mmCIF file of C-alpha atoms in Angstrom:
data_model
loop_
_atom_site.group_PDB
_atom_site.id
_atom_site.type_symbol
_atom_site.label_atom_id
_atom_site.label_comp_id
_atom_site.label_asym_id
_atom_site.label_seq_id
_atom_site.Cartn_x
_atom_site.Cartn_y
_atom_site.Cartn_z
ATOM 1 C CA MET A 54 -6.810 -12.347 -25.019
ATOM 2 C CA LYS A 55 -3.751 -10.136 -24.767
ATOM 3 C CA MET A 56 -3.627 -6.815 -26.585
ATOM 4 C CA THR A 57 -1.268 -3.886 -27.023
ATOM 5 C CA PRO A 58 -1.941 -0.497 -25.438
ATOM 6 C CA LYS A 59 -3.184 0.839 -28.803
ATOM 7 C CA GLN A 60 -5.656 -2.038 -29.199
ATOM 8 C CA ALA A 61 -6.753 -1.640 -25.556
ATOM 9 C CA ALA A 62 -7.304 2.096 -26.110
ATOM 10 C CA ASP A 63 -9.474 1.371 -29.159
ATOM 11 C CA CYS A 64 -11.554 -1.171 -27.196
ATOM 12 C CA ALA A 65 -12.005 1.112 -24.185
ATOM 13 C CA GLY A 66 -12.656 4.249 -26.208
ATOM 14 C CA VAL A 67 -9.772 6.212 -24.675
ATOM 15 C CA SER A 68 -6.429 7.409 -25.957
ATOM 16 C CA LYS A 69 -3.257 5.320 -25.911
ATOM 17 C CA SER A 70 -1.664 7.791 -23.486
ATOM 18 C CA THR A 71 -4.503 7.203 -21.000
ATOM 19 C CA ILE A 72 -3.777 3.470 -21.104
ATOM 20 C CA THR A 73 -0.013 3.955 -20.674
ATOM 21 C CA ARG A 74 -0.568 6.377 -17.774
ATOM 22 C CA ALA A 75 -2.841 3.822 -16.085
ATOM 23 C CA ILE A 76 -0.147 1.168 -16.525
ATOM 24 C CA LYS A 77 2.585 3.421 -15.116
ATOM 25 C CA SER A 78 0.455 4.441 -12.117
ATOM 26 C CA GLY A 79 -0.387 0.801 -11.373
ATOM 27 C CA LYS A 80 -4.124 1.149 -11.927
ATOM 28 C CA LEU A 81 -3.957 -1.172 -14.934
ATOM 29 C CA SER A 82 -1.683 -4.190 -14.880
ATOM 30 C CA SER A 83 0.135 -5.521 -17.896
ATOM 31 C CA THR A 84 2.932 -7.877 -18.817
ATOM 32 C CA VAL A 85 5.912 -7.108 -21.008
ATOM 33 C CA ASP A 86 6.642 -9.564 -23.818
ATOM 34 C CA ASP A 87 10.060 -10.494 -25.207
ATOM 35 C CA ASP A 88 10.028 -7.484 -27.558
ATOM 36 C CA GLY A 89 9.439 -5.063 -24.637
ATOM 37 C CA VAL A 90 5.832 -4.292 -25.618
ATOM 38 C CA ASN A 91 3.158 -4.089 -22.923
ATOM 39 C CA GLN A 92 0.493 -6.773 -23.235
ATOM 40 C CA ILE A 93 -2.820 -6.117 -21.487
ATOM 41 C CA ASP A 94 -5.236 -8.922 -20.707
ATOM 42 C CA GLY A 95 -8.841 -8.348 -21.824
ATOM 43 C CA SER A 96 -10.282 -9.139 -18.390
ATOM 44 C CA GLU A 97 -7.854 -6.677 -16.776
ATOM 45 C CA LEU A 98 -8.915 -4.000 -19.259
ATOM 46 C CA ALA A 99 -12.575 -4.738 -18.460
ATOM 47 C CA ARG A 100 -11.877 -4.402 -14.705
ATOM 48 C CA TRP A 101 -10.088 -1.085 -15.219
ATOM 49 C CA ALA A 102 -12.789 0.273 -17.550
ATOM 50 C CA GLU A 103 -15.558 -0.784 -15.158
ATOM 51 C CA GLY A 104 -13.878 1.203 -12.376
ATOM 52 C CA ARG A 105 -13.977 4.258 -14.644
ATOM 53 C CA GLY A 106 -17.636 3.718 -15.558
ATOM 54 C CA LYS A 107 -16.859 2.776 -19.167
ATOM 55 C CA THR A 108 -17.787 -0.271 -21.199
ATOM 56 C CA ILE A 109 -15.356 -1.967 -23.520
ATOM 57 C CA ASN A 110 -15.885 -3.405 -26.989
ATOM 58 C CA LEU A 111 -13.729 -6.498 -27.297
ATOM 59 C CA PRO A 112 -12.732 -7.541 -30.813
ATOM 60 C CA ASP A 113 -14.350 -10.636 -32.327
ATOM 61 C CA GLY A 114 -12.955 -13.864 -30.935
ATOM 62 C CA ALA A 115 -11.855 -12.250 -27.688
ATOM 63 C CA ALA A 116 -13.038 -13.801 -24.495
ATOM 64 C CA ALA A 117 -15.581 -11.732 -22.658
ATOM 65 C CA PRO A 118 -14.599 -10.755 -19.156
ATOM 66 C CA PRO A 119 -15.820 -13.166 -16.542
ATOM 67 C CA ALA A 120 -18.958 -12.365 -14.615
ATOM 68 C CA PRO A 121 -18.370 -10.941 -11.164
ATOM 69 C CA VAL A 122 -17.937 -13.621 -8.541
ATOM 70 C CA ARG A 123 -20.549 -13.662 -5.819
ATOM 71 C CA THR A 124 -19.449 -14.752 -2.400
ATOM 72 C CA ALA A 125 -21.276 -15.790 0.721
ATOM 73 C CA LEU A 126 -20.552 -12.337 2.131
ATOM 74 C CA ASP A 127 -22.698 -10.780 -0.607
ATOM 75 C CA GLU A 128 -25.767 -12.715 0.504
ATOM 76 C CA PRO A 129 -27.694 -11.600 3.575
ATOM 77 C CA VAL A 130 -27.626 -14.081 6.417
ATOM 78 C CA ARG A 131 -30.923 -15.869 6.645
ATOM 79 C CA THR A 132 -31.322 -18.126 9.618
ATOM 80 C CA THR A 133 -34.205 -19.118 11.743
ATOM 81 C CA PRO A 134 -33.713 -19.888 15.407
ATOM 82 C CA ASN A 135 -34.766 -23.531 15.047
ATOM 83 C CA ASP A 136 -32.567 -24.438 12.062
ATOM 84 C CA THR A 137 -30.121 -26.688 13.885
ATOM 85 C CA GLY A 138 -31.032 -26.296 17.509
ATOM 86 C CA GLU A 139 -28.646 -23.380 17.769
ATOM 87 C CA ALA A 140 -31.207 -21.377 19.715
ATOM 88 C CA ARG A 141 -31.228 -23.955 22.500
ATOM 89 C CA VAL A 142 -27.451 -24.100 22.590
ATOM 90 C CA LEU A 143 -27.231 -20.322 22.697
ATOM 91 C CA SER A 144 -29.836 -20.034 25.459
ATOM 92 C CA VAL A 145 -27.918 -22.589 27.558
ATOM 93 C CA GLN A 146 -24.717 -20.619 27.008
ATOM 94 C CA VAL A 147 -26.483 -17.401 28.020
ATOM 95 C CA GLU A 148 -27.760 -19.036 31.210
ATOM 96 C CA GLN A 149 -24.267 -20.316 32.050
ATOM 97 C CA MET A 150 -22.761 -16.894 31.483
ATOM 98 C CA GLN A 151 -25.450 -15.290 33.650
ATOM 99 C CA ALA A 152 -24.683 -17.773 36.439
ATOM 100 C CA ARG A 153 -20.983 -16.906 36.171
ATOM 101 C CA ILE A 154 -21.776 -13.205 36.317
ATOM 102 C CA ASP A 155 -23.962 -13.690 39.400
ATOM 103 C CA LEU A 156 -21.208 -15.687 41.124
ATOM 104 C CA LEU A 157 -18.581 -13.059 40.351
ATOM 105 C CA MET A 158 -20.836 -10.261 41.578
ATOM 106 C CA SER A 159 -21.510 -12.056 44.879
ATOM 107 C CA GLU A 160 -17.762 -12.649 45.343
ATOM 108 C CA ARG A 161 -17.111 -8.985 44.633
ATOM 109 C CA ASP A 162 -19.712 -7.893 47.197
ATOM 110 C CA ASP A 163 -18.215 -10.259 49.790
ATOM 111 C CA LEU A 164 -14.735 -8.865 49.160
ATOM 112 C CA ARG A 165 -16.030 -5.310 49.517
ATOM 113 C CA GLN A 166 -17.577 -6.152 52.898
ATOM 114 C CA ARG A 167 -14.336 -7.757 54.056
ATOM 115 C CA LEU A 168 -12.364 -4.720 52.949
ATOM 116 C CA ASP A 169 -14.715 -2.355 54.795
ATOM 117 C CA ARG A 170 -14.444 -4.441 57.993
ATOM 118 C CA SER A 171 -10.668 -4.597 57.689
ATOM 119 C CA GLU A 172 -10.453 -0.830 57.181
ATOM 120 C CA GLN A 173 -12.619 -0.216 60.247
ATOM 121 C CA GLU A 174 -10.490 -2.573 62.384
ATOM 122 C CA ARG A 175 -7.306 -0.887 61.170
ATOM 123 C CA SER A 176 -8.697 2.531 62.031
ATOM 124 C CA GLU A 177 -9.640 1.391 65.544
ATOM 125 C CA ALA A 178 -6.192 -0.152 66.113
ATOM 126 C CA GLN A 179 -4.480 3.025 64.926
ATOM 127 C CA THR A 180 -6.595 5.101 67.304
ATOM 128 C CA LYS A 181 -5.601 2.841 70.214
ATOM 129 C CA LEU A 182 -1.898 3.045 69.302
ATOM 130 C CA THR A 183 -2.057 6.812 69.039
ATOM 131 C CA ALA A 184 -3.678 6.972 72.468
ATOM 132 C CA LEU A 185 -0.911 4.830 73.953
ATOM 133 C CA LEU A 186 1.870 6.953 72.498
ATOM 134 C CA THR A 187 0.548 10.354 73.564
ATOM 135 C CA ASP A 188 0.218 11.891 77.030
ATOM 136 C CA GLN A 189 -3.380 11.225 78.068
ATOM 137 C CA ARG A 190 -3.204 12.728 81.561
ATOM 138 C CA PRO A 191 -5.503 15.630 82.374
ATOM 139 C CA ASP A 192 -3.990 19.120 82.088
ATOM 140 C CA SER A 193 -3.932 19.649 85.872
ATOM 141 C CA GLU A 194 -1.635 16.643 86.412
ATOM 142 C CA ALA A 195 0.712 17.801 83.682
ATOM 143 C CA GLU A 196 0.935 21.280 85.223
ATOM 144 C CA THR A 197 1.607 19.818 88.655
ATOM 145 C CA LEU A 198 4.428 17.703 87.258
ATOM 146 C CA LYS A 199 5.996 20.714 85.532
ATOM 147 C CA ARG A 200 5.875 22.741 88.773
ATOM 148 C CA ARG A 201 7.479 19.941 90.763
ATOM 149 C CA ARG A 202 10.315 19.694 88.272
ATOM 150 C CA TRP A 203 10.843 23.421 88.460
ATOM 151 C CA LEU A 204 10.933 23.334 92.218
ATOM 152 C CA LEU A 205 13.329 20.405 92.172
ATOM 153 C CA TRP A 206 15.736 22.142 89.794
ATOM 154 C CA SER A 207 15.498 25.436 91.572
ATOM 155 C CA ALA A 208 16.366 23.721 94.874
ATOM 156 C CA VAL A 209 19.369 22.011 93.307
ATOM 157 C CA ALA A 210 20.590 25.278 91.835
ATOM 158 C CA LEU A 211 20.724 26.918 95.248
#
């Protein structure tokens, strides 16, 4: 049943200005008829009043607001493991996932070992290359070579 803001205010036990403020703020929805007058549905008024903690007194012949709709989300989930064999399916899936995890962990460990071996081989090769590129002769040979060069150049300069 549609009603004017004045009738809605009388049913809800509030002033007409409270109803019009609720309409303007969008808390209470209404439709505008051809004459430009707001028309409020009784169920919408009941929803708005319930949110404010008020009860409404609908006039005789007006439809009472519908009872709240209960959904499956309102009910607690009640299942037993053996309802449809889901427990067996889930345990098989858990076992498969555990096998996958074990396989991945063994592959990871193998790759770590390979990386460690590769790093050790690289380090050894770098040490060998460094040894090849640097002067590895004992200090006495290096000093002897320097003295010979000096003697050679000093003889040429004479």
